């Protein structure tokens, strides 16, 4: 049985030529938490791919160094998100 979610906030993002709505609410179910973490992890990985592509195209060394710092920061973020996902999945699957 699914619990009714209480809408906490609505985020509208532009994707191409249309807007996409995301409804967010607080969740405490480990399975729902894991799903949110998977989505966030996928978004971060996609973002990192785009950033790596930008880094590859730019020739200015100062800018490339800043982008490399950003990539390293994203690697840490992705690592922490993955750890959180593993922890959440342990609560679901044991």
PDB file of C-alpha atoms in Angstrom:
ATOM      1  CA  UNK A   1       0.000   0.000   0.000  1.00  0.00           C
ATOM      2  CA  UNK A   2       1.450   3.350  -1.037  1.00  0.00           C
ATOM      3  CA  UNK A   3       1.370   6.214   1.403  1.00  0.00           C
ATOM      4  CA  UNK A   4      -0.055   9.458   0.119  1.00  0.00           C
ATOM      5  CA  UNK A   5       2.740  11.964  -0.391  1.00  0.00           C
ATOM      6  CA  UNK A   6       2.389  15.469   0.875  1.00  0.00           C
ATOM      7  CA  UNK A   7       3.619  17.927  -1.732  1.00  0.00           C
ATOM      8  CA  UNK A   8       6.475  19.921  -0.232  1.00  0.00           C
ATOM      9  CA  UNK A   9       7.629  21.873  -3.279  1.00  0.00           C
ATOM     10  CA  UNK A  10       7.245  22.019  -7.037  1.00  0.00           C
ATOM     11  CA  UNK A  11      10.284  22.620  -9.240  1.00  0.00           C
ATOM     12  CA  UNK A  12       9.858  23.560 -12.890  1.00  0.00           C
ATOM     13  CA  UNK A  13      12.891  23.098 -15.122  1.00  0.00           C
ATOM     14  CA  UNK A  14      13.337  23.884 -18.786  1.00  0.00           C
ATOM     15  CA  UNK A  15      14.314  20.904 -20.928  1.00  0.00           C
ATOM     16  CA  UNK A  16      14.720  21.904 -24.531  1.00  0.00           C
ATOM     17  CA  UNK A  17      11.582  23.623 -25.761  1.00  0.00           C
ATOM     18  CA  UNK A  18       9.308  22.507 -22.926  1.00  0.00           C
ATOM     19  CA  UNK A  19       9.048  22.725 -19.175  1.00  0.00           C
ATOM     20  CA  UNK A  20       9.217  19.692 -16.919  1.00  0.00           C
ATOM     21  CA  UNK A  21       7.663  19.622 -13.462  1.00  0.00           C
ATOM     22  CA  UNK A  22       9.139  17.745 -10.523  1.00  0.00           C
ATOM     23  CA  UNK A  23       7.118  17.347  -7.358  1.00  0.00           C
ATOM     24  CA  UNK A  24       9.168  16.790  -4.240  1.00  0.00           C
ATOM     25  CA  UNK A  25       8.081  15.577  -0.869  1.00  0.00           C
ATOM     26  CA  UNK A  26       9.803  14.192   2.173  1.00  0.00           C
ATOM     27  CA  UNK A  27      10.259  10.422   2.091  1.00  0.00           C
ATOM     28  CA  UNK A  28      11.269   7.978   4.778  1.00  0.00           C
ATOM     29  CA  UNK A  29      10.828   4.692   2.918  1.00  0.00           C
ATOM     30  CA  UNK A  30      14.310   3.255   2.148  1.00  0.00           C
ATOM     31  CA  UNK A  31      13.148   2.032  -1.270  1.00  0.00           C
ATOM     32  CA  UNK A  32      11.933   5.510  -2.239  1.00  0.00           C
ATOM     33  CA  UNK A  33      15.128   7.033  -0.852  1.00  0.00           C
ATOM     34  CA  UNK A  34      17.196   4.629  -2.960  1.00  0.00           C
ATOM     35  CA  UNK A  35      15.214   5.608  -6.057  1.00  0.00           C
ATOM     36  CA  UNK A  36      15.770   9.317  -5.396  1.00  0.00           C
ATOM     37  CA  UNK A  37      19.476   8.679  -4.888  1.00  0.00           C
ATOM     38  CA  UNK A  38      19.672   6.687  -8.147  1.00  0.00           C
ATOM     39  CA  UNK A  39      18.048   9.570 -10.035  1.00  0.00           C
ATOM     40  CA  UNK A  40      20.383  12.092  -8.418  1.00  0.00           C
ATOM     41  CA  UNK A  41      23.411   9.910  -9.136  1.00  0.00           C
ATOM     42  CA  UNK A  42      22.385   9.564 -12.792  1.00  0.00           C
ATOM     43  CA  UNK A  43      21.971  13.352 -13.063  1.00  0.00           C
ATOM     44  CA  UNK A  44      25.396  13.952 -11.521  1.00  0.00           C
ATOM     45  CA  UNK A  45      27.058  11.423 -13.846  1.00  0.00           C
ATOM     46  CA  UNK A  46      25.399  13.066 -16.842  1.00  0.00           C
ATOM     47  CA  UNK A  47      26.517  16.485 -15.616  1.00  0.00           C
ATOM     48  CA  UNK A  48      30.065  15.232 -15.161  1.00  0.00           C
ATOM     49  CA  UNK A  49      30.114  13.921 -18.737  1.00  0.00           C
ATOM     50  CA  UNK A  50      29.100  17.333 -20.028  1.00  0.00           C
ATOM     51  CA  UNK A  51      31.700  19.059 -17.897  1.00  0.00           C
ATOM     52  CA  UNK A  52      34.416  16.656 -19.090  1.00  0.00           C
ATOM     53  CA  UNK A  53      33.429  17.431 -22.676  1.00  0.00           C
ATOM     54  CA  UNK A  54      33.706  21.154 -21.976  1.00  0.00           C
ATOM     55  CA  UNK A  55      37.117  20.644 -20.345  1.00  0.00           C
ATOM     56  CA  UNK A  56      38.284  18.754 -23.426  1.00  0.00           C
ATOM     57  CA  UNK A  57      37.265  21.565 -25.818  1.00  0.00           C
ATOM     58  CA  UNK A  58      38.834  24.482 -23.913  1.00  0.00           C
ATOM     59  CA  UNK A  59      42.482  25.307 -24.550  1.00  0.00           C
ATOM     60  CA  UNK A  60      42.995  28.014 -21.898  1.00  0.00           C
ATOM     61  CA  UNK A  61      45.077  26.311 -19.171  1.00  0.00           C
ATOM     62  CA  UNK A  62      43.790  28.513 -16.335  1.00  0.00           C
ATOM     63  CA  UNK A  63      40.199  27.672 -17.202  1.00  0.00           C
ATOM     64  CA  UNK A  64      41.059  23.999 -17.742  1.00  0.00           C
ATOM     65  CA  UNK A  65      42.597  23.882 -14.258  1.00  0.00           C
ATOM     66  CA  UNK A  66      39.420  25.332 -12.727  1.00  0.00           C
ATOM     67  CA  UNK A  67      37.309  22.831 -14.639  1.00  0.00           C
ATOM     68  CA  UNK A  68      39.575  20.008 -13.448  1.00  0.00           C
ATOM     69  CA  UNK A  69      39.030  21.149  -9.855  1.00  0.00           C
ATOM     70  CA  UNK A  70      35.303  21.051 -10.539  1.00  0.00           C
ATOM     71  CA  UNK A  71      35.577  17.540 -12.003  1.00  0.00           C
ATOM     72  CA  UNK A  72      37.456  16.346  -8.915  1.00  0.00           C
ATOM     73  CA  UNK A  73      34.779  17.863  -6.714  1.00  0.00           C
ATOM     74  CA  UNK A  74      32.095  16.104  -8.749  1.00  0.00           C
ATOM     75  CA  UNK A  75      33.974  12.813  -8.365  1.00  0.00           C
ATOM     76  CA  UNK A  76      33.790  13.224  -4.596  1.00  0.00           C
ATOM     77  CA  UNK A  77      30.098  14.145  -4.796  1.00  0.00           C
ATOM     78  CA  UNK A  78      29.362  11.083  -6.929  1.00  0.00           C
ATOM     79  CA  UNK A  79      31.313   8.866  -4.544  1.00  0.00           C
ATOM     80  CA  UNK A  80      29.332  10.156  -1.555  1.00  0.00           C
ATOM     81  CA  UNK A  81      26.029   9.729  -3.392  1.00  0.00           C
ATOM     82  CA  UNK A  82      26.972   6.150  -4.275  1.00  0.00           C
ATOM     83  CA  UNK A  83      27.825   5.421  -0.633  1.00  0.00           C
ATOM     84  CA  UNK A  84      24.451   6.847   0.403  1.00  0.00           C
ATOM     85  CA  UNK A  85      22.717   4.688  -2.220  1.00  0.00           C
ATOM     86  CA  UNK A  86      24.490   1.570  -0.956  1.00  0.00           C
ATOM     87  CA  UNK A  87      23.487   2.393   2.615  1.00  0.00           C
ATOM     88  CA  UNK A  88      19.875   2.929   1.596  1.00  0.00           C
ATOM     89  CA  UNK A  89      19.805  -0.332  -0.369  1.00  0.00           C
ATOM     90  CA  UNK A  90      21.205  -2.214   2.642  1.00  0.00           C
ATOM     91  CA  UNK A  91      18.165  -1.036   4.591  1.00  0.00           C
ATOM     92  CA  UNK A  92      15.885  -2.415   1.865  1.00  0.00           C
ATOM     93  CA  UNK A  93      17.596  -5.664   0.909  1.00  0.00           C
ATOM     94  CA  UNK A  94      19.622  -6.365   4.028  1.00  0.00           C
TER      95      UNK A  94
END
